[in-house]
Amino acid sequence: MAPAKFLVTLLVLLLTGRVVNGQPRTFWWPEQQTAEHYITCRLPQGRAESVLAQSVAGLAARAVNEGRYNRMIWVECNRPVYDEWLKNTRRTQEIRPAGYKDVWQLVALLKKKGIIKGYVLYSQKNESLNPATVHAGILDAVLIEESLRSGADGMGLQMLYDARNESQQACWQKTNEKLNHRLILAMKPQLAFNRDLAIAHRAMVYYGVDSVYREILSRAEPLTPVVGWNAGPESSHVAPPSEYALFNTASDYCFNLTFLSAGAREARLDRVKRVDPRKIDFAQPGSYHAFMMSDGDNMQWTMDAFFSKEYYRSPAYGRVPVNWTTCSANISQMSPATWNEIVRQQKEGTTLVEFSGGYQYPDCFAKEYPDRWEKLRQFARQTGVHMNHLGISVLNLMMLHDVSSEEALQVYKIYAEEIKGLTGIVVLQYNPYHAGHGAIYWVKDRDGVEIPVVTPHYSLWGKIAGEGFGRPDQIAARINDAAKNEDTLGGTIVHAWSRYAKDGAGNIVDANDGDRAAVRGVAAVEWCMDRLAPSVHVVSLEEVLWRIRMKHDPDATRKIIDNL
């Protein structure tokens, strides 16, 4: 390549965000091209029509990728915040509306264009939607539930496959050689969501954790995302993908991901607000404590209820400096519009944290491979590229087992060596989150700089008895007790779903999940803050980490801060 042409290409890549620190930005999700226009599918009536609409959107998206069509499909979904993602994506991708159609009008249009070749038949009475979705991706077909069959036949659509009596296991045996092994969907057969993504990228769809599922995982390329949420206890279905060097996304209720990810590789992504350590008064006495919200790996929550008044749009957020775990590396690839809104609404003096590059257990990662540690290094390195691009300097890891084990210590070492510019790492154990009880481990990055790996002291988590667990008043009492005799530096992990209320005497009590008058999220942290002693300062997670570093090695920390 001629020097002038190379420089122009590099400049374009830098301006579009595809190069980070001289390296191409890693894109581990299936790439979706953008289109000139989009058609809005009017709100489908019932689950069968919703599934049909998803399949239409998926086939249109694939046709766009293959240069056979220039229109994406947006499916209305009765979720107000998704209207924001549509508006923001339209603006940034310069994709123009091309009218509204109902789902059957879209079927007729795409059939005429040669994009829809026929249909795959399934039944809502069994698991056949998952096999049908797989066959639809292979056959360029829409998904027709048997109750809609007469409508499809009346349009002259040909049935290309009858999946009504096919098991998921049989489907895998028939189709695995024809599938894209860079994406897996773990979806309940009763759910319509994400069928567009599966069809657009010819992915396997499966629900259940058995020997066939493990075979599916083993065929996937390492570092592949598993979309959805599988069956059974959480750790039992998160661990198997981890062992095959894959990661989960908690995304079974996400909507319109093909549309929202269109053009994401070239999208301009905003950088987080960082706490400037040069402005921290390290000489000020007192105890310093940070509260970090759990469940940031949950993409469907991040794209929806996260933006409610209980959480990120709480009127108390900011005054209450909550720190947020996020799925930044993944959501910036699948919905740049959502990520940029997270950054836009971030309050000063708070920290956005990357949750592990995706939900996986690093102490189990790639255990099925002989080169497990090298695969973890690769995943850590790719996660680091995204963190650097987004300006994130704090990483959250979730261990399945003991946070102090030899395997865990090896994990910390790898992440510190592979991610540039870390302020620190926060480590949780799957059960309990605060198993480390405030323990700090020190690992060195590639430049020999010591990085703190900290564990939370407490879990603000209702309805669980045990050391370190508690309601807002109980956690405040523990923090105050610890700060009585010495200045402390610590943190509390906040269970995002726990609800609390006040009884007739004003005492805080656990509330039922159905009690919508109860509080959770930011308000729960505020109730805890209100009960802290004056000597306890609630600050950002970054500030606590910098104070830990300053206490551990003042000379080295001052040198780093002076060179920022």
XYZ file of C-alpha atoms in Angstrom:
564
model
C 0.000 0.000 0.000
C 1.343 3.424 -0.918
C 2.364 5.567 2.112
C -0.198 8.295 1.382
C -3.026 5.784 0.967
C -1.974 4.011 4.171
C -2.079 7.263 6.143
C -5.500 8.165 4.809
C -6.834 4.692 5.687
C -5.336 4.882 9.181
C -6.868 8.329 9.729
C -10.311 7.034 8.718
C -9.990 4.075 11.073
C -8.911 6.293 13.946
C -11.759 8.738 13.409
C -14.354 5.975 13.234
C -13.084 4.243 16.340
C -11.826 1.095 14.602
C -8.257 1.534 15.803
C -7.269 1.794 19.460
C -3.697 2.625 20.428
C -2.608 1.650 16.926
C -4.487 -1.692 17.054
C -7.727 -2.642 15.265
C -10.664 -2.640 17.659
C -11.673 -6.234 18.263
C -15.225 -7.056 17.198
C -16.304 -10.411 18.583
C -20.031 -10.216 17.803
C -21.411 -11.037 14.348
C -21.053 -7.933 12.242
C -24.162 -6.331 10.798
C -23.934 -3.899 7.917
C -26.139 -0.837 7.898
C -28.673 0.113 5.222
C -29.904 3.304 3.617
C -33.474 2.924 4.895
C -35.568 0.982 7.345
C -39.178 -0.140 7.450
C -41.080 -0.210 10.731
C -43.048 -3.372 11.368
C -46.215 -2.421 13.219
C -46.631 -4.047 16.610
C -47.290 -7.757 16.010
C -50.485 -9.238 17.465
C -49.602 -12.161 19.700
C -46.551 -14.383 20.064
C -46.900 -16.194 16.755
C -46.865 -12.897 14.827
C -43.955 -11.657 16.972
C -41.926 -14.713 15.991
C -42.863 -14.185 12.353
C -41.768 -10.538 12.541
C -38.464 -11.555 14.084
C -37.801 -13.972 11.238
C -38.640 -11.334 8.633
C -36.237 -8.871 10.289
C -33.507 -11.508 10.376
C -33.801 -12.354 6.689
C -33.783 -8.662 5.762
C -30.675 -8.114 7.879
C -28.851 -10.970 6.181
C -29.841 -9.670 2.756
C -28.361 -6.296 3.735
C -25.145 -8.023 4.787
C -24.982 -9.830 1.453
C -25.723 -6.696 -0.594
C -29.091 -7.997 -1.830
C -31.264 -5.425 -0.057
C -30.959 -1.899 1.299
C -33.604 -1.847 4.022
C -33.496 -3.004 7.625
C -36.601 -3.904 9.637
C -37.449 -2.325 12.990
C -40.096 -4.256 14.927
C -42.276 -2.211 17.281
C -42.069 -3.604 20.806
C -44.016 -1.507 23.354
C -40.856 -0.605 25.248
C -40.523 3.181 25.437
C -36.768 3.251 26.005
C -36.240 1.315 22.768
C -37.715 4.285 20.937
C -34.688 6.209 22.195
C -32.329 3.574 20.790
C -34.126 3.764 17.451
C -33.910 7.558 17.373
C -30.231 7.612 18.320
C -29.320 4.854 15.860
C -31.187 6.623 13.062
C -29.227 9.779 13.756
C -25.765 8.261 14.063
C -26.124 5.780 11.185
C -28.047 8.209 8.969
C -30.593 5.517 8.192
C -33.872 6.972 6.924
C -37.427 5.728 7.563
C -39.273 4.133 4.662
C -42.748 3.812 6.130
C -44.779 1.341 8.178
C -46.078 -2.091 7.260
C -47.716 -4.871 9.175
C -45.921 -8.185 9.350
C -47.892 -9.813 6.531
C -47.245 -6.864 4.226
C -43.549 -7.288 4.962
C -43.742 -10.985 4.173
C -45.343 -10.167 0.828
C -42.704 -7.520 0.066
C -39.714 -9.692 0.907
C -41.199 -12.679 -0.915
C -41.516 -10.532 -4.017
C -37.873 -9.427 -3.596
C -36.758 -13.065 -3.429
C -35.495 -12.684 0.133
C -38.120 -15.007 1.629
C -38.040 -18.419 -0.077
C -40.774 -20.064 1.978
C -41.561 -20.995 5.565
C -40.685 -23.421 8.330
C -43.601 -24.747 10.343
C -43.468 -25.085 14.139
C -45.827 -25.529 17.073
C -46.159 -23.416 20.212
C -47.055 -26.605 22.108
C -43.483 -27.954 22.232
C -39.836 -26.950 21.794
C -39.999 -26.922 17.990
C -39.514 -23.150 17.669
C -35.808 -23.604 18.364
C -35.223 -26.213 15.629
C -37.475 -24.202 13.318
C -35.346 -21.081 13.882
C -32.204 -22.979 12.944
C -33.759 -24.367 9.747
C -35.202 -20.965 8.836
C -31.718 -19.468 8.891
C -30.422 -22.175 6.586
C -33.406 -22.166 4.204
C -34.057 -18.399 3.981
C -37.483 -19.029 5.434
C -39.851 -17.262 7.798
C -41.214 -18.893 10.938
C -44.860 -19.908 10.789
C -46.692 -21.275 13.809
C -49.352 -23.820 12.851
C -52.108 -21.343 13.798
C -50.840 -18.998 11.036
C -50.385 -21.701 8.402
C -53.496 -20.885 6.423
C -52.402 -17.262 6.095
C -48.983 -18.286 4.824
C -50.432 -20.794 2.363
C -52.917 -18.194 1.169
C -50.012 -15.918 0.213
C -48.504 -18.649 -1.887
C -45.642 -19.349 0.501
C -44.177 -22.823 0.214
C -43.520 -24.890 3.340
C -39.831 -25.750 3.123
C -39.599 -27.706 6.373
C -41.923 -29.051 9.049
C -40.123 -28.824 12.411
C -43.141 -29.518 14.606
C -41.941 -32.922 15.744
C -38.203 -32.334 15.617
C -36.180 -32.247 18.840
C -33.372 -29.817 19.468
C -30.927 -32.720 19.592
C -32.014 -34.045 16.205
C -31.820 -30.543 14.742
C -28.206 -30.205 15.856
C -27.252 -33.521 14.279
C -28.883 -32.503 10.973
C -27.613 -28.929 10.731
C -24.333 -28.463 12.612
C -22.180 -28.533 9.476
C -24.206 -25.698 7.956
C -24.105 -23.305 10.901
C -22.071 -20.284 11.863
C -20.091 -21.260 14.951
C -19.344 -17.668 15.969
C -22.713 -17.293 17.690
C -24.911 -19.477 19.914
C -28.379 -18.704 21.231
C -29.666 -20.207 24.480
C -33.352 -19.359 24.283
C -36.542 -20.720 25.807
C -38.687 -22.092 22.981
C -41.563 -20.013 24.362
C -39.786 -16.702 23.667
C -39.823 -14.779 20.401
C -36.798 -12.594 21.139
C -33.502 -12.743 19.228
C -34.821 -14.976 16.451
C -33.771 -12.220 14.041
C -30.173 -12.491 15.232
C -30.131 -16.278 14.917
C -31.583 -16.249 11.403
C -29.442 -13.371 10.164
C -26.268 -15.202 11.180
C -27.346 -18.872 10.846
C -26.716 -19.648 14.503
C -27.610 -22.666 16.604
C -30.496 -22.174 19.045
C -30.768 -24.499 22.036
C -32.278 -24.569 25.499
C -31.060 -26.883 28.210
C -27.735 -27.977 29.644
C -26.913 -31.523 28.569
C -24.317 -33.458 26.598
C -25.575 -32.064 23.284
C -25.293 -28.512 24.584
C -21.710 -29.184 25.607
C -21.036 -30.536 22.109
C -22.473 -27.316 20.651
C -20.199 -25.284 22.910
C -17.186 -27.366 21.922
C -17.789 -26.637 18.227
C -17.969 -22.877 18.747
C -14.929 -20.761 18.065
C -13.340 -19.577 21.321
C -14.437 -16.130 22.570
C -17.858 -16.505 20.984
C -20.932 -14.934 22.667
C -23.818 -17.031 23.965
C -26.971 -14.936 23.567
C -29.969 -15.473 25.830
C -30.199 -17.244 29.175
C -30.205 -20.986 29.649
C -32.121 -23.369 31.896
C -31.439 -24.300 35.498
C -29.403 -22.694 38.294
C -27.344 -19.731 37.121
C -23.875 -21.087 37.816
C -24.789 -24.451 36.257
C -25.438 -22.890 32.859
C -22.825 -20.105 32.981
C -19.973 -22.479 33.841
C -20.122 -24.699 30.709
C -19.645 -21.839 28.205
C -16.855 -20.506 30.422
C -15.110 -23.877 30.274
C -15.165 -23.722 26.460
C -13.756 -20.152 26.368
C -17.132 -18.550 25.615
C -19.203 -15.989 27.512
C -22.860 -15.288 28.356
C -24.755 -12.032 27.903
C -28.090 -12.368 29.792
C -29.961 -11.138 26.747
C -33.016 -13.354 26.256
C -35.365 -10.343 26.326
C -33.326 -8.032 24.113
C -35.089 -6.672 21.070
C -34.040 -5.508 17.590
C -30.349 -6.341 18.049
C -29.815 -6.804 14.313
C -31.028 -3.244 13.724
C -29.241 -1.671 16.702
C -25.924 -3.336 15.879
C -25.993 -2.205 12.249
C -22.811 -0.300 11.481
C -21.515 -0.781 15.027
C -17.962 -1.514 13.930
C -17.705 1.993 12.478
C -19.794 3.724 15.150
C -18.332 6.555 17.171
C -18.338 5.567 20.840
C -18.207 8.027 23.721
C -15.682 7.744 26.536
C -16.605 7.593 30.197
C -16.024 10.360 32.716
C -13.020 9.498 34.850
C -12.083 10.639 38.341
C -8.902 12.721 38.214
C -6.606 11.431 41.007
C -4.713 14.743 40.969
C -7.799 16.329 42.541
C -8.056 13.828 45.418
C -7.020 15.197 48.803
C -5.115 12.182 50.078
C -4.286 13.997 53.308
C -7.930 14.371 54.328
C -8.634 11.993 57.234
C -11.649 9.712 57.488
C -12.963 6.475 56.077
C -13.816 6.144 52.391
C -16.367 3.735 51.010
C -17.705 2.917 47.538
C -20.980 1.245 46.556
C -21.012 -0.785 43.319
C -24.250 -1.993 41.686
C -24.385 -5.648 40.683
C -25.620 -7.312 37.475
C -24.063 -5.017 34.892
C -23.427 -8.081 32.731
C -27.194 -8.207 32.104
C -27.604 -6.731 28.631
C -31.398 -6.882 28.516
C -31.612 -4.951 31.808
C -29.005 -2.461 30.609
C -31.054 -1.760 27.503
C -34.345 -1.354 29.352
C -35.109 -1.162 33.105
C -31.594 0.080 33.894
C -32.831 3.427 32.538
C -35.604 3.653 35.125
C -36.013 5.867 38.168
C -34.914 2.995 40.388
C -31.495 2.874 38.775
C -29.663 5.067 36.282
C -32.374 7.718 36.044
C -32.954 7.897 39.768
C -33.253 11.521 40.898
C -30.834 10.622 43.712
C -28.092 9.319 41.384
C -25.188 11.731 41.537
C -26.012 12.949 44.996
C -25.673 9.270 45.817
C -22.429 8.326 44.021
C -23.347 4.831 42.899
C -20.789 3.008 40.761
C -22.089 0.759 38.003
C -20.914 -2.541 36.630
C -21.641 -2.527 32.885
C -21.482 -4.787 29.845
C -19.651 -1.992 28.039
C -17.478 -4.185 25.810
C -20.532 -6.019 24.487
C -23.241 -3.386 24.420
C -20.930 -0.985 22.581
C -20.809 -3.625 19.823
C -24.505 -4.525 19.839
C -26.146 -1.166 20.596
C -23.766 1.798 20.388
C -26.784 4.084 20.914
C -27.352 2.567 24.353
C -23.696 2.820 25.341
C -23.447 6.468 24.321
C -26.557 7.269 26.377
C -24.999 5.577 29.413
C -21.976 7.832 29.065
C -24.101 10.925 28.442
C -26.041 10.378 31.664
C -23.077 9.354 33.822
C -22.723 11.643 36.831
C -19.454 13.244 37.865
C -17.703 11.451 40.695
C -18.996 8.002 39.732
C -17.294 5.056 38.058
C -18.445 2.883 35.174
C -16.915 -0.582 35.497
C -16.448 -3.277 32.846
C -18.004 -6.582 33.915
C -15.419 -9.104 32.793
C -15.893 -8.747 29.015
C -19.097 -10.776 29.394
C -20.508 -13.094 32.038
C -17.988 -15.896 32.436
C -16.037 -17.370 35.318
C -12.351 -16.629 34.692
C -11.226 -19.363 37.092
C -13.043 -21.861 34.830
C -12.324 -20.157 31.508
C -11.157 -22.495 28.721
C -10.611 -25.391 31.132
C -11.548 -27.772 28.319
C -8.496 -26.658 26.335
C -4.833 -27.477 26.978
C -3.868 -23.827 26.335
C -6.478 -22.428 28.734
C -4.306 -19.622 30.086
C -3.358 -18.404 26.624
C -7.046 -18.284 25.673
C -7.785 -16.303 28.833
C -4.951 -13.932 27.903
C -6.489 -13.454 24.478
C -9.905 -12.725 25.984
C -8.404 -10.357 28.577
C -6.446 -8.583 25.861
C -9.560 -8.110 23.711
C -11.528 -6.888 26.710
C -8.729 -4.434 27.428
C -8.850 -3.024 23.921
C -12.529 -2.184 24.407
C -11.932 -0.768 27.884
C -9.160 1.482 26.581
C -11.321 2.623 23.688
C -14.181 3.520 26.042
C -11.955 5.093 28.697
C -12.752 2.483 31.378
C -10.026 1.738 33.924
C -11.778 -0.502 36.471
C -12.544 -4.168 35.819
C -14.978 -6.415 37.678
C -14.388 -10.188 37.685
C -16.721 -12.907 38.977
C -15.061 -16.067 40.291
C -17.022 -19.284 40.590
C -14.747 -20.575 43.319
C -12.397 -19.233 46.000
C -11.151 -15.708 45.243
C -7.881 -16.530 47.037
C -7.101 -19.771 45.184
C -3.984 -20.296 43.067
C -6.151 -20.286 39.941
C -7.729 -17.000 40.972
C -4.332 -15.404 41.569
C -3.210 -16.548 38.116
C -6.335 -14.935 36.640
C -5.578 -11.599 38.314
C -2.017 -11.694 37.040
C -3.148 -12.314 33.474
C -5.720 -9.519 33.422
C -3.267 -7.043 34.957
C -0.646 -7.922 32.358
C -3.005 -7.779 29.380
C -5.058 -4.630 30.115
C -3.271 -1.308 29.906
C -3.964 1.498 32.336
C -5.945 -0.335 34.999
C -6.775 1.640 38.117
C -7.814 -1.580 39.810
C -9.800 -4.807 39.697
C -12.836 -5.633 41.851
C -13.377 -9.357 42.378
C -16.607 -11.032 43.412
C -17.147 -14.670 44.246
C -20.318 -16.218 42.870
C -21.533 -17.092 46.353
C -21.200 -14.962 48.361
C -20.148 -11.890 46.385
C -18.209 -10.565 49.390
C -16.378 -13.825 50.154
C -13.057 -11.946 50.226
C -14.310 -9.705 53.082
C -12.203 -6.779 51.894
C -9.007 -8.713 51.140
C -6.631 -7.030 48.688
C -4.260 -8.842 46.348
C -1.484 -7.121 44.444
C -0.417 -8.015 40.910
C 1.899 -6.253 38.476
C 1.080 -5.009 35.016
C 3.516 -5.320 32.100
C 5.313 -2.167 33.222
C 5.859 -3.521 36.714
C 3.218 -1.247 38.266
C 1.339 -2.841 41.152
C -2.441 -3.062 40.576
C -4.844 -3.650 43.488
C -7.298 -6.515 43.221
C -9.921 -5.705 45.841
C -12.852 -7.639 47.253
C -15.968 -6.004 48.719
C -16.443 -6.044 52.475
C -20.225 -6.392 52.369
C -23.237 -7.252 50.210
C -26.230 -4.916 50.438
C -28.583 -7.825 49.838
C -31.906 -8.475 51.506
C -33.465 -11.674 52.832
C -30.153 -13.468 53.321
C -28.717 -14.173 56.732
C -24.984 -14.474 57.072
C -21.798 -12.597 57.693
C -21.488 -9.547 55.464
C -25.075 -9.617 54.145
C -27.634 -7.057 55.209
C -30.280 -4.418 54.636
C -29.259 -0.743 54.287
C -29.399 -0.112 58.041
C -27.413 -3.261 58.831
C -24.681 -2.504 56.285
C -24.415 1.082 57.571
C -23.951 -0.229 61.120
C -21.139 -2.535 59.991
C -19.370 0.252 58.091
C -19.664 2.569 61.081
C -18.357 -0.087 63.486
C -15.306 -0.702 61.316
C -14.588 3.044 61.135
C -14.758 3.636 64.895
C -11.146 2.836 65.707
C -9.356 3.402 62.384
C -9.758 5.015 58.997
C -10.962 2.398 56.532
C -11.016 1.998 52.761
C -13.668 -0.359 51.508
C -16.620 -1.217 49.332
C -20.064 -2.759 49.264
C -21.610 -4.641 46.366
C -25.290 -3.697 45.949
C -27.659 -6.451 44.875
C -29.661 -4.753 42.154
C -32.896 -6.679 42.747
C -33.293 -6.561 46.564
C -36.251 -4.472 47.769
C -36.706 -2.700 51.108
C -39.500 -0.853 52.871
C -40.113 0.912 56.183
C -42.512 -0.387 58.793
C -44.836 1.736 60.919
C -42.000 2.656 63.276
C -39.731 3.756 60.417
C -37.484 0.699 60.597
C -36.082 -0.735 57.381
C -37.413 -4.197 56.555
C -37.067 -6.594 53.638
C -39.859 -6.232 51.094
C -41.438 -8.720 48.726
C -40.554 -8.618 45.050
C -44.137 -7.708 44.218
C -44.204 -4.704 46.546
C -43.806 -1.912 44.017
C -43.949 0.724 46.762
C -40.663 -0.598 48.136
C -37.294 0.754 47.041
C -34.241 -0.818 45.481
C -31.222 0.274 43.483
C -30.043 3.833 44.116
C -32.636 4.507 46.838
C -31.383 1.495 48.811
C -27.871 2.964 48.746
C -29.256 6.339 49.811
C -30.948 4.766 52.837
C -27.609 3.248 53.789
C -25.718 6.521 53.249
C -28.171 8.414 55.448
C -27.139 6.199 58.363
C -23.369 6.518 58.007
C -21.226 8.367 60.521
C -19.889 11.819 59.509
C -16.373 10.390 59.329
C -17.383 7.958 56.567
C -17.208 9.484 53.083
C -19.047 7.799 50.206
C -16.994 8.327 47.060
C -16.376 6.849 43.636
C -14.837 3.431 43.239
C -11.885 5.016 41.433
C -11.163 7.259 44.407
C -11.170 4.313 46.807
C -8.785 2.427 44.511
C -6.419 5.401 44.240
C -6.449 5.795 48.020
C -5.639 2.108 48.405
C -2.722 2.513 46.003
C -1.482 5.630 47.793
C -1.599 3.879 51.163
C 0.219 0.839 49.767
C 3.027 2.639 47.906
C 2.930 6.459 48.158
C 6.067 7.112 46.111
C 5.096 4.921 43.166
C 1.500 6.184 43.194
C 2.536 9.851 43.251
C 4.876 9.209 40.336
C 2.066 7.633 38.307
C -0.352 10.463 39.122
C 2.242 13.132 38.276
C 2.726 11.541 34.855
C -0.970 11.435 33.953
